[in-house]
Short mmCIF file of C-alpha atoms in Angstrom, two decimals:
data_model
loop_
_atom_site.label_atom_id
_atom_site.label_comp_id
_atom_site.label_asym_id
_atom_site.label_seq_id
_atom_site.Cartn_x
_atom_site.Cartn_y
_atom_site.Cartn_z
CA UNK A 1 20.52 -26.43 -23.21
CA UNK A 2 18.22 -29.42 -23.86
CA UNK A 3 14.70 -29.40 -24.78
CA UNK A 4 13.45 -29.94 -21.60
CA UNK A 5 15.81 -27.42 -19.66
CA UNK A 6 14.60 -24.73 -22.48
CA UNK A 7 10.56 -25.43 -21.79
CA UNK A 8 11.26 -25.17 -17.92
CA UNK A 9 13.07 -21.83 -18.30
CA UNK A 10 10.16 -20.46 -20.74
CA UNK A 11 7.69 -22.03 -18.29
CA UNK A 12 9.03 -19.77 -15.34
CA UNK A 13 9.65 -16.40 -17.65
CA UNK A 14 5.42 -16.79 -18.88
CA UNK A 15 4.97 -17.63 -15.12
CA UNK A 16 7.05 -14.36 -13.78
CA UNK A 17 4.75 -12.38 -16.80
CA UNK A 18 1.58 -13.86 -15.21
CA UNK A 19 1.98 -13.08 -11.44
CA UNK A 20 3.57 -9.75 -12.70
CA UNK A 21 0.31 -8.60 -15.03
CA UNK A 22 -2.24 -11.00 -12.26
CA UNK A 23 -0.63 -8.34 -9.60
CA UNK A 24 -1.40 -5.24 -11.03
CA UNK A 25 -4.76 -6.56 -12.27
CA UNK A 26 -5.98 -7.19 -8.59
CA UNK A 27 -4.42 -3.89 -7.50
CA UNK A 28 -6.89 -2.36 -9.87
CA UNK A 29 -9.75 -3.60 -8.28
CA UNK A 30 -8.17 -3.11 -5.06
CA UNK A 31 -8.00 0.42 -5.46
CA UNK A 32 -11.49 0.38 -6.45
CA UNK A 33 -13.05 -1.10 -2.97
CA UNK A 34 -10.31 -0.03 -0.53
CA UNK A 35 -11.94 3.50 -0.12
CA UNK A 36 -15.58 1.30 1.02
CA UNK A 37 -13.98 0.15 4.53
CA UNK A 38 -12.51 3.09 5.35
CA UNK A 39 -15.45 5.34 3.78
CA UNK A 40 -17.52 6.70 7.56
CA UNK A 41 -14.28 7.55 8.75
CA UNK A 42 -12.54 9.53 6.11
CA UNK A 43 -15.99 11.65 5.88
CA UNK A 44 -15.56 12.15 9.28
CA UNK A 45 -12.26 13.59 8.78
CA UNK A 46 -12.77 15.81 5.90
CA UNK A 47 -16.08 16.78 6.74
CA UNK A 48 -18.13 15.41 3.80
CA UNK A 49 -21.96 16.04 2.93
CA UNK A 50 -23.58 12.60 1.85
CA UNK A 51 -23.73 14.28 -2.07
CA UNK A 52 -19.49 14.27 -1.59
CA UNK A 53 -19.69 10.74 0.02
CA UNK A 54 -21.38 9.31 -2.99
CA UNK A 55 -19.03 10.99 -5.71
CA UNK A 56 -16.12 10.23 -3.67
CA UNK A 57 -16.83 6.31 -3.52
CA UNK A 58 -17.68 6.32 -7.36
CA UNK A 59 -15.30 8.83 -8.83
CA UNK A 60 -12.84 5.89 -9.54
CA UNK A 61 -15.28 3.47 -11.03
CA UNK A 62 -17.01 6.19 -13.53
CA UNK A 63 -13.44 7.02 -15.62
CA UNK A 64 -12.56 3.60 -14.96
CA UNK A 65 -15.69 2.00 -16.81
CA UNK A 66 -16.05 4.79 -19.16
CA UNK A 67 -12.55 4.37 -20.57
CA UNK A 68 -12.24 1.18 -21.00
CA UNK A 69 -13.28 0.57 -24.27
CA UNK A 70 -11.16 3.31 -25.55
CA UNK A 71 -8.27 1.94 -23.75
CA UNK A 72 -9.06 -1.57 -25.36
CA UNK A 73 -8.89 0.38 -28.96
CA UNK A 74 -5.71 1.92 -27.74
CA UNK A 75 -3.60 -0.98 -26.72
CA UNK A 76 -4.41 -2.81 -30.16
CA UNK A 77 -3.64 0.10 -31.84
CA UNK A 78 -0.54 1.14 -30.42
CA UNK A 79 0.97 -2.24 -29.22
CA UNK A 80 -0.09 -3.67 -24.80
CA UNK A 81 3.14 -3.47 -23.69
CA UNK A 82 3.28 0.71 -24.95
CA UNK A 83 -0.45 1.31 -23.49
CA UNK A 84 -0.06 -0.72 -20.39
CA UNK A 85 3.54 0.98 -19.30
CA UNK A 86 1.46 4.72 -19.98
CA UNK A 87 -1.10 3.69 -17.93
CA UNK A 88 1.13 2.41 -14.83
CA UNK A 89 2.85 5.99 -15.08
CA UNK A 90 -0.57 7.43 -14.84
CA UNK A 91 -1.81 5.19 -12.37
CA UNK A 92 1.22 5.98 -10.47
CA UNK A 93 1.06 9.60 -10.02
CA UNK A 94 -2.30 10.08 -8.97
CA UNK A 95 -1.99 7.31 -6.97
CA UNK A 96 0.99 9.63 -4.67
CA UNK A 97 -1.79 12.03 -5.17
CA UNK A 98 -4.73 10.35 -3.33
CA UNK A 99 -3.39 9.94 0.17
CA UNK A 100 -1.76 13.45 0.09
CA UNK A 101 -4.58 15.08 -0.85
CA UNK A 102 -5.80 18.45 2.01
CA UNK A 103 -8.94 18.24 1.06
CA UNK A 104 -12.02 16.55 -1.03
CA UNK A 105 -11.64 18.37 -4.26
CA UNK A 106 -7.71 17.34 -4.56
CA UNK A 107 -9.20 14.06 -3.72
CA UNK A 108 -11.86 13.47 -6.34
CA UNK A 109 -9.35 14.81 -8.30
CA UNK A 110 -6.96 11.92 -8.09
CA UNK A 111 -9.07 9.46 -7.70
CA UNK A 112 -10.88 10.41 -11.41
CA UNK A 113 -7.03 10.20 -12.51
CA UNK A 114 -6.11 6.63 -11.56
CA UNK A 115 -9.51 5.44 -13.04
CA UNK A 116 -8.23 7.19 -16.13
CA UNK A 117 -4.71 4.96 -15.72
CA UNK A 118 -6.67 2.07 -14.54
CA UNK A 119 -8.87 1.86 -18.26
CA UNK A 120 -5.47 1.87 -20.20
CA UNK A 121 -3.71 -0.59 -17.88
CA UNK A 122 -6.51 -3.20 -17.69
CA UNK A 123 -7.30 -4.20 -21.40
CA UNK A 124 -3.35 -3.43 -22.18
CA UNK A 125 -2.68 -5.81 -19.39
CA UNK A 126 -4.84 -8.74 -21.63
CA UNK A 127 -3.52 -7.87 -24.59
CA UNK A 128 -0.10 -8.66 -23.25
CA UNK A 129 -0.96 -11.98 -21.69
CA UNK A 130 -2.24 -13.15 -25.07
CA UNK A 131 1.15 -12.36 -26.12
CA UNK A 132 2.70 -14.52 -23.21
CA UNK A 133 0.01 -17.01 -23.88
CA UNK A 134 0.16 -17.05 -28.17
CA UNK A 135 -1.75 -20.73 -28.27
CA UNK A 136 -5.50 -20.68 -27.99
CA UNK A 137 -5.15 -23.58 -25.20
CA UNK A 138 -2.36 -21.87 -23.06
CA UNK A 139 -4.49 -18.40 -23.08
CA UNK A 140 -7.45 -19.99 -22.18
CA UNK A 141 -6.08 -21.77 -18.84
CA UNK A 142 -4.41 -18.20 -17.88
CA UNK A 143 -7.57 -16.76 -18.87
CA UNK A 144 -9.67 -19.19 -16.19
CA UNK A 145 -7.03 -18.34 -13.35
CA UNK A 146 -7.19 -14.15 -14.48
CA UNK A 147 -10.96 -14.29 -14.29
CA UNK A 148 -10.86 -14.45 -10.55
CA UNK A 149 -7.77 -12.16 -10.10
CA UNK A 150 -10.74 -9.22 -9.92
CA UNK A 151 -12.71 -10.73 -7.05
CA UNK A 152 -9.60 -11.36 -5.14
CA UNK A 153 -8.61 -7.98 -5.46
CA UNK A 154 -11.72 -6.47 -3.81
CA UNK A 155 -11.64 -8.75 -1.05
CA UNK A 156 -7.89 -7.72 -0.67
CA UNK A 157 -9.04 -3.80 -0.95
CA UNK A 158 -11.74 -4.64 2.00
CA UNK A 159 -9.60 -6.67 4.25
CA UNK A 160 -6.43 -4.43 4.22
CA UNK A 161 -7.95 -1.25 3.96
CA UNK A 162 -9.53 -1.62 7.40
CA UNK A 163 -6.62 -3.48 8.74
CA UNK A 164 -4.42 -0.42 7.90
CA UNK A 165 -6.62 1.95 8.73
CA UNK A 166 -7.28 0.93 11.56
CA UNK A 167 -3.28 0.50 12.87
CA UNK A 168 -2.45 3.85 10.97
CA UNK A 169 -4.43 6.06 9.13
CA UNK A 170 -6.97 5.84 5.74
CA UNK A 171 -4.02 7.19 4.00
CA UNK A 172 -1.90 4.62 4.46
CA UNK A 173 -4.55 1.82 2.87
CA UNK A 174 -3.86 4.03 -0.61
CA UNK A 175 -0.03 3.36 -0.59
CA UNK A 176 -0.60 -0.17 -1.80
CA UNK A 177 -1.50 1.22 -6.04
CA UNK A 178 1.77 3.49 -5.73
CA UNK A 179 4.17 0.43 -4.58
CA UNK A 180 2.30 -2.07 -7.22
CA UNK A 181 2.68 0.83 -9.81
CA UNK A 182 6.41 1.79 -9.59
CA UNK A 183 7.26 -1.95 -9.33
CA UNK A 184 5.45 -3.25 -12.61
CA UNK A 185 7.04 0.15 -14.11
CA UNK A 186 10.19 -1.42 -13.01
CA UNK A 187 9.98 -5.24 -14.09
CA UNK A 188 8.09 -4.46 -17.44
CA UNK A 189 10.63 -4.09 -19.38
CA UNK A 190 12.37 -7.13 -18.06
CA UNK A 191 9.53 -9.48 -17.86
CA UNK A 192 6.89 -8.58 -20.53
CA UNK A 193 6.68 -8.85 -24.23
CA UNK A 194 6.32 -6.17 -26.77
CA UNK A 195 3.90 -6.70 -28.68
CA UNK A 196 2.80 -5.75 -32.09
CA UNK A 197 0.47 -2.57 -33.07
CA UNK A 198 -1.81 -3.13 -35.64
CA UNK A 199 -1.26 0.37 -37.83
CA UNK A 200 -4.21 -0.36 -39.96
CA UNK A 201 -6.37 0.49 -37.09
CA UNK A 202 -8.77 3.59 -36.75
CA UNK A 203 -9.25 4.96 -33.40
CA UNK A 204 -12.52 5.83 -33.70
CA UNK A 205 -12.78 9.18 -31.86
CA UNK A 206 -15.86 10.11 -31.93
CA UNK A 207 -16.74 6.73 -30.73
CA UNK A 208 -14.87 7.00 -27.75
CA UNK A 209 -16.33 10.58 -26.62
CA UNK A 210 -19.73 9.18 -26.70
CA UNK A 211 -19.32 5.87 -25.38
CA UNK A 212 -17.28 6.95 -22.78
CA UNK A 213 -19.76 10.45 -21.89
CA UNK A 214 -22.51 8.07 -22.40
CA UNK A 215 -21.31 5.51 -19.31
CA UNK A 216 -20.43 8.16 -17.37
CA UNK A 217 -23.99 9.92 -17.27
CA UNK A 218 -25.60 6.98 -16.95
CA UNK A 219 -23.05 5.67 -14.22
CA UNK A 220 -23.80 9.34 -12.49
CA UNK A 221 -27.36 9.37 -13.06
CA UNK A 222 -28.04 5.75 -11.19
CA UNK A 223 -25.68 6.76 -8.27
CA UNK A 224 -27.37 10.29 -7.61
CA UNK A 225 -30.90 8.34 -7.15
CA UNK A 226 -29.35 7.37 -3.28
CA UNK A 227 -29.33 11.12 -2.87
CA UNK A 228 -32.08 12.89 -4.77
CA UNK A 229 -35.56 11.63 -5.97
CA UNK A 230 -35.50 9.97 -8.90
CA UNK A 231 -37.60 12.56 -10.81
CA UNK A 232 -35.12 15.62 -9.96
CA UNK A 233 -32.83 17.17 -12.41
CA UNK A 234 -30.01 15.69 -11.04
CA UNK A 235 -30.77 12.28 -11.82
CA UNK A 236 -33.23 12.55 -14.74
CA UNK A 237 -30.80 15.10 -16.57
CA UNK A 238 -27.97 13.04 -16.75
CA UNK A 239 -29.65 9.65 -17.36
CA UNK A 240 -31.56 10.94 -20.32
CA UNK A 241 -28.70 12.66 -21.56
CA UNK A 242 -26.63 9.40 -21.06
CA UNK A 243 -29.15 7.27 -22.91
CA UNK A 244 -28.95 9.73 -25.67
CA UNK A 245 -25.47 9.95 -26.07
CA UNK A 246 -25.31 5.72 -26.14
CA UNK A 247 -28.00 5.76 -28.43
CA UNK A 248 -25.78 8.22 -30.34
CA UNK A 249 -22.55 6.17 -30.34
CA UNK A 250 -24.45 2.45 -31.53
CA UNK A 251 -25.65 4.23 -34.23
CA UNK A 252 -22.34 6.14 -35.11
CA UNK A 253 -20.76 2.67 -34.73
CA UNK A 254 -22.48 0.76 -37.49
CA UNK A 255 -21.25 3.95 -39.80
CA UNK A 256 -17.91 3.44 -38.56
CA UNK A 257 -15.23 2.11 -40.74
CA UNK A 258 -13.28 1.07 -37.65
CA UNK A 259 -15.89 0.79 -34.91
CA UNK A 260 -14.98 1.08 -31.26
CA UNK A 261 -16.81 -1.92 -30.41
CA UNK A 262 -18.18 -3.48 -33.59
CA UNK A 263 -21.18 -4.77 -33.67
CA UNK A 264 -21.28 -8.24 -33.78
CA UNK A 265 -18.78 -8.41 -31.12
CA UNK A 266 -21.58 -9.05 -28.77
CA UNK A 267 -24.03 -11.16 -31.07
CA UNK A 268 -23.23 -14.30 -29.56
CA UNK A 269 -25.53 -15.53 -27.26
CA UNK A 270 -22.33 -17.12 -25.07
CA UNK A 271 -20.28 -14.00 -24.82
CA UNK A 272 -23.16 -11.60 -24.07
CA UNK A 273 -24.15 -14.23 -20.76
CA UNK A 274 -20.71 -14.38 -19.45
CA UNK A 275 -20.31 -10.73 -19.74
CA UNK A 276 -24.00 -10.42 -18.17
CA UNK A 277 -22.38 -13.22 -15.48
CA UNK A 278 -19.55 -10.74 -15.31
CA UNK A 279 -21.52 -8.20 -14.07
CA UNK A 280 -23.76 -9.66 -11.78
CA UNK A 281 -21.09 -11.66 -10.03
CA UNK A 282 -19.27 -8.19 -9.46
CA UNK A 283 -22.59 -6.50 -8.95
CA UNK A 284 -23.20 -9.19 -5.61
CA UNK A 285 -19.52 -8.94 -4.14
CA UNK A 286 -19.63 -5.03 -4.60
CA UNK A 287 -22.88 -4.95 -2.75
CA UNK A 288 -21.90 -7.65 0.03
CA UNK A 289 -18.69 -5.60 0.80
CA UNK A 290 -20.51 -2.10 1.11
CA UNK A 291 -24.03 -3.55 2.97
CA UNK A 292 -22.03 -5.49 5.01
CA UNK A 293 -19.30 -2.61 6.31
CA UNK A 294 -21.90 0.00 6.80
CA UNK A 295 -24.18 -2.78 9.21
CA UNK A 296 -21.64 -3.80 11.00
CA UNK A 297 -19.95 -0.74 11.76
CA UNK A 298 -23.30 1.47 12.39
CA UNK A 299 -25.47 -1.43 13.30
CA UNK A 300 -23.00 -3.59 15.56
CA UNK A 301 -20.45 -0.86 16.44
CA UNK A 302 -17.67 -2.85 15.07
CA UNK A 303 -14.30 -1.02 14.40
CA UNK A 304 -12.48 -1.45 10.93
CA UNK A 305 -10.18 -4.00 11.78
CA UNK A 306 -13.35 -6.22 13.45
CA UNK A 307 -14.94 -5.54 10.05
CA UNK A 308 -11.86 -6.54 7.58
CA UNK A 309 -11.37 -9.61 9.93
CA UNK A 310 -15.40 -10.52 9.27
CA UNK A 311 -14.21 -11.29 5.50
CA UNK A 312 -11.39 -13.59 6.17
CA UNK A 313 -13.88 -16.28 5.46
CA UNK A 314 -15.09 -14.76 2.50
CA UNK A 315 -11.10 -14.48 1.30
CA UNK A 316 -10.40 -18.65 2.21
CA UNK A 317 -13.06 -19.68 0.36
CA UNK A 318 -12.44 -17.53 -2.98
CA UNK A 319 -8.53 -18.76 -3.21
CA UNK A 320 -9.36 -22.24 -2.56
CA UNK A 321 -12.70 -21.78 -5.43
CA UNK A 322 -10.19 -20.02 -7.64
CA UNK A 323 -7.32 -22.14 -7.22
CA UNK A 324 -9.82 -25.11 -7.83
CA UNK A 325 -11.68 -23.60 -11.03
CA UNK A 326 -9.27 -23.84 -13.52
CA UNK A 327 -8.78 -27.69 -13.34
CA UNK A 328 -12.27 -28.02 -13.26
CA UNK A 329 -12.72 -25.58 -16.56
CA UNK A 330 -10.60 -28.07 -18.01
CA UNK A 331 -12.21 -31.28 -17.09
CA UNK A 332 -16.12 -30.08 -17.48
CA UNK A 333 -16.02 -27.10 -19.41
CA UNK A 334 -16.10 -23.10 -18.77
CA UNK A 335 -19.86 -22.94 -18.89
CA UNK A 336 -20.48 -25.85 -16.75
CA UNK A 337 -18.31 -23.96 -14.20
CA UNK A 338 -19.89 -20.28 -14.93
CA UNK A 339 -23.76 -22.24 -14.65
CA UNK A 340 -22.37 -23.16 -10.74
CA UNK A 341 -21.08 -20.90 -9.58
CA UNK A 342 -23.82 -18.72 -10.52
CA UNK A 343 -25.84 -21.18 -8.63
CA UNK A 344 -23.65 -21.50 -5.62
CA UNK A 345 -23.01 -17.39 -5.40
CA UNK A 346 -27.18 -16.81 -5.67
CA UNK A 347 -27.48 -19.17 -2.85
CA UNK A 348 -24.98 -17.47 -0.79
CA UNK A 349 -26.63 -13.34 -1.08
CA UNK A 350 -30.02 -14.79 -0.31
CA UNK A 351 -28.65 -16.30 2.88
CA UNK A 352 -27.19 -12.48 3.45
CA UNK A 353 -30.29 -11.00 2.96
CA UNK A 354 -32.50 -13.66 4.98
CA UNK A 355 -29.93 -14.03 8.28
CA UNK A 356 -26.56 -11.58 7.55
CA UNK A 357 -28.49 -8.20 8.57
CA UNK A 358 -29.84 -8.71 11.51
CA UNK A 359 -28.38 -7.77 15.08
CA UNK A 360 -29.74 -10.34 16.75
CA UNK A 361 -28.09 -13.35 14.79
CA UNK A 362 -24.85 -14.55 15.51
CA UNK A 363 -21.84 -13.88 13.06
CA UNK A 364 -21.69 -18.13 12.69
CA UNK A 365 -24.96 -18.38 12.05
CA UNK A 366 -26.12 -15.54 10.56
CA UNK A 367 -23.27 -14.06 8.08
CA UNK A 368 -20.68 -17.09 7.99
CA UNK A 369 -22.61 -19.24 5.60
CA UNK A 370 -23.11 -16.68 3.32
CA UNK A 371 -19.52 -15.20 3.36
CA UNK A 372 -18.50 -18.84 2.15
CA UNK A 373 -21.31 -19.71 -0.59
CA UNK A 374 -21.03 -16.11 -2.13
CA UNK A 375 -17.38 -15.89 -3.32
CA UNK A 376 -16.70 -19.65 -3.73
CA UNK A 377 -19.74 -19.69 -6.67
CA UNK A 378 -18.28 -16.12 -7.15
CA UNK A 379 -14.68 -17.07 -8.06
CA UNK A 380 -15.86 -20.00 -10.32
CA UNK A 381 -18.60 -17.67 -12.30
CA UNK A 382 -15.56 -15.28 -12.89
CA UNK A 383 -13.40 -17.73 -14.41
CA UNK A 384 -16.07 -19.42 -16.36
CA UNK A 385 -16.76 -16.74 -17.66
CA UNK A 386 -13.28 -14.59 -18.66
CA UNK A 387 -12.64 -17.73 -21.04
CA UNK A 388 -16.30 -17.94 -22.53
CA UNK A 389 -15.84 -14.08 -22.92
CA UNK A 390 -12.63 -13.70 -24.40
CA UNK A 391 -13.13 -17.45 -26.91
CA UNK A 392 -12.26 -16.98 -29.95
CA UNK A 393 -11.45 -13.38 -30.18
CA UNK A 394 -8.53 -12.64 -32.90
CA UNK A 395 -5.26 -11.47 -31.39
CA UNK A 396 -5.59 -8.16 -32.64
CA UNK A 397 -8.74 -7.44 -31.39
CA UNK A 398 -7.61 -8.87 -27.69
CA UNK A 399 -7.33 -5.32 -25.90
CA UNK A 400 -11.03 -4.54 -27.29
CA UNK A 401 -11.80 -8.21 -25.13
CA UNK A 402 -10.13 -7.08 -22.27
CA UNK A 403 -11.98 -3.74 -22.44
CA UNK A 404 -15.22 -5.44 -22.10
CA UNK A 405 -14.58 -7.81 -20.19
CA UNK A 406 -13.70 -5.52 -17.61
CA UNK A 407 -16.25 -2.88 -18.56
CA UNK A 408 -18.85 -5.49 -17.40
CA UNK A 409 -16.81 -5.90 -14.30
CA UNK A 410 -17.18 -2.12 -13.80
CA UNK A 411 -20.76 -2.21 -14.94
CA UNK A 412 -21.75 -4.40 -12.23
CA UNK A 413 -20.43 -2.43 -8.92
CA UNK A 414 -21.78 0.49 -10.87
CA UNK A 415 -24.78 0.80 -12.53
CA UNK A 416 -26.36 -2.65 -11.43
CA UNK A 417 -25.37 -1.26 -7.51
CA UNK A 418 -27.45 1.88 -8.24
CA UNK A 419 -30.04 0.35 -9.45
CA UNK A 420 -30.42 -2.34 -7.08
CA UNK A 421 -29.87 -0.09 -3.96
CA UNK A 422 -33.19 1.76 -5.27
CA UNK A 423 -34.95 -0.80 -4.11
CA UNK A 424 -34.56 1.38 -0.07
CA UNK A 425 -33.80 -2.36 1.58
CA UNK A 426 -30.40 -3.92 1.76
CA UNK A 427 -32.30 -7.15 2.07
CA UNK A 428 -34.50 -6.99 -0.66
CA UNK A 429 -31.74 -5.52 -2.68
CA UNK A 430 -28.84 -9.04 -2.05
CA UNK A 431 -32.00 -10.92 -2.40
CA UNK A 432 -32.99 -9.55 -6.12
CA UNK A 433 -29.02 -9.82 -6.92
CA UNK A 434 -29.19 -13.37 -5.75
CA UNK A 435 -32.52 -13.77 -7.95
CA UNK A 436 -30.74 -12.10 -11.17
CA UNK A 437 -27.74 -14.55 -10.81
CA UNK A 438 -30.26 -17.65 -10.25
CA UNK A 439 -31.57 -16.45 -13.54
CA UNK A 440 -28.43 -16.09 -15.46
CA UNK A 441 -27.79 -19.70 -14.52
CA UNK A 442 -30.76 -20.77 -15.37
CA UNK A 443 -30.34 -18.77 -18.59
CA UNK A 444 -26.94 -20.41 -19.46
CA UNK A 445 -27.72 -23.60 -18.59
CA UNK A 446 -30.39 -23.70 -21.24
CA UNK A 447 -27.87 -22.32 -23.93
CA UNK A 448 -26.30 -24.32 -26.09
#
């Protein structure tokens, strides 16, 4: 085989690895904001109290986020490939679970299981593509096209969770995880490297107990303030108990031999502002999808299906801003293209908030703008910022990268969303996430 006939057949293996670890990363997030759609009717079904509501929509998100730096620890321990094909067989099984489940508790049940799956498949997944990808140069073009992978996946979970439930039945939306499971359980093998475990690594248990109890009591904490006041037991027991537990793990960390997350990890002023742009950006889509559903279902009496098909828009405009971001990466830089679409995406929420939520406007004038502005800067914030994030970072400590990465991805629909929803006015609360990513801009504009 010549030279040439031997770099087009690697090109389309790394290729096949991409879509094939791209695929399951999406389906992550899809599984994540399918259940928002979908959300007034399946309470309707089972008969939930708005206390089961709330745990219900975050029960995925809280293992998910607390997990994932234990997962990152875990795939460079052990080797991605081992971690990732663990957490697909996971994700698998309590992804049968969810749409067979009689009742709420079998429910929460699952869902608290594929987060579980979902924080070992994620960083196990990037530690694998930096095996695809060994050169610095090659990872960080995959890296600008994986950093909007996420965003596309919740607009996916939106649009074809009402579509489907809709035509069928809630159910149905949650058969997409177990189909993208079994098949990257299948092609694994064939497709995807093995790569290395680095034995001299600790695993840093008690680390991982407190981080992970830590995010989940804070994650808890902010949630329950949409249905208790914020000085009841129920929120202030958990935050403060959170807060401790943190507080408890940075300081176990810098006694660690083999820290979790060591500490300078996030010292540099770059990383910790695309992570922060990580968040936000995830933060403002989360919050668009969720506002937007519940007013135009309660508010405008639109069905499901009228509600998927009101982010069709929204799902144009992010392929064509993520297909376009990673030659632009390339020609003016990953912060350059992180700084606008941070711009671009604040624009678009305070359009939302000034014109989307109002019954009187029409759908072109009043939401269409915004549904365009918001995921194209969106898109191009996300891939600006999974190469800034992930720059530099030593091939054994890539699975700790992906676990931040997309703990900061998880942060943002999370704790930010809780926070932000305190504010008792969808408005006010797109406006302030449109102010906080006008400030992030600002903020990395001015770094150097």
């Amino acid at each position: 085989m010549t030279v040439t006939g031997t770099a087009r057949v690697t090109a389309t293996r790394h290729g096949r690895a991409f879509a094939l670890l791209g695929c399951v990363q999406a389906t992550l997030i899809y599984t994540l904001t399918a259940i928002a759609v979908p959300l007034p009717r399946l309470a309707r079904e089972l008969g939930l109290h708005r206390s089961d509501v709330i745990l219900l929509s975050t029960a995925y998100g809280l293992t998910f986020a607390g997990l994932l730096l234990f997962g990152g620890r875990l795939a460079d321990r052990y080797g991605g490939r081992r971690i990732l094909v663990a957490g697909l067989a996971l994700f698998a099984l309590a992804s049968v679970a969810v749409p067979l489940a009689p009742g709420i508790e079998a429910l929460l049940a699952a869902r608290f299981a594929q987060g579980t799956g979902a924080a070992l498949v994620a960083p196990a997944a990037m530690a694998v593509l930096r095996a695809v990808h060994p050169s610095p140069a090659a990872y960080g073009r995959a890296m600008a096209t994986w950093g909007g992978l996420s965003v596309l996946g919740a607009t996916a979970g939106n649009l074809l969770s009402g579509v489907i439930s809709e035509l069928l039945s809630w159910r149905w939306a949650f058969g997409v995880p177990v189909v993208v499971a079994i098949v990257a359980l299948v092609l694994t093998p064939r497709l995807l490297p093995d790569t290395a475990p680095d034995r001299g690594r600790g695993l840093d248990l008690p680390g991982a107990l407190l981080a992970t109890a830590g995010i989940v009591l804070v994650s808890y904490g902010l949630v329950a303030t949409d249905a208790r006041p914020a000085s009841s037991a129920g929120v202030l027991v958990p935050l403060l108990g959170g807060a401790g537990l943190l507080a408890a793990f940075r300081y176990a960390e810098r006694h660690s031999r083999d820290p979790l997350l060591p500490p300078g990890f996030l010292s540099g002023r770059r990383r910790s502002l695309a992570l922060a742009a990580v968040a936000l950006s995830a933060c403002g889509t989360a919050m668009t999808f969720v506002v937007l559903s519940l007013h135009l279902q309660q508010e405008r009496d639109w069905s499901p299906l009228q509600t998927s098909a009101a982010f069709v828009p929204f799902a144009v405009a992010l392929l064509a801003s993520g297909r376009a971001a990673g030659p632009l990466i390339g020609r003016y830089g990953a912060r350059t293209v992180m700084t606008a679409g941070l711009g671009t995406g604040a624009v678009g929420l305070v359009l939302l908030a000034v014109t989307g939520l109002s019954a009187h406007t029409s759908y072109a004038y009043g939401l269409l703008p915004g549904l365009v502005l918001l995921p194209a800067g969106t898109a191009a914030s996300f891939a600006g910022a999974a190469v800034l994030a992930t720059e530099g970072v030593p091939r054994q400590e890539t699975g700790l990268a992906g676990g931040v990465l997309n703990t900061a991805m998880e942060f943002g629909p999370t704790v930010l969303f809780a926070v932000l929803l305190t504010l008792d006015s969808d408005p006010w609360s797109l406006a302030a996430t449109g102010a906080a990513l006008a400030v992030a801009a600002l903020l990395n504009h001015r770094t150097t």
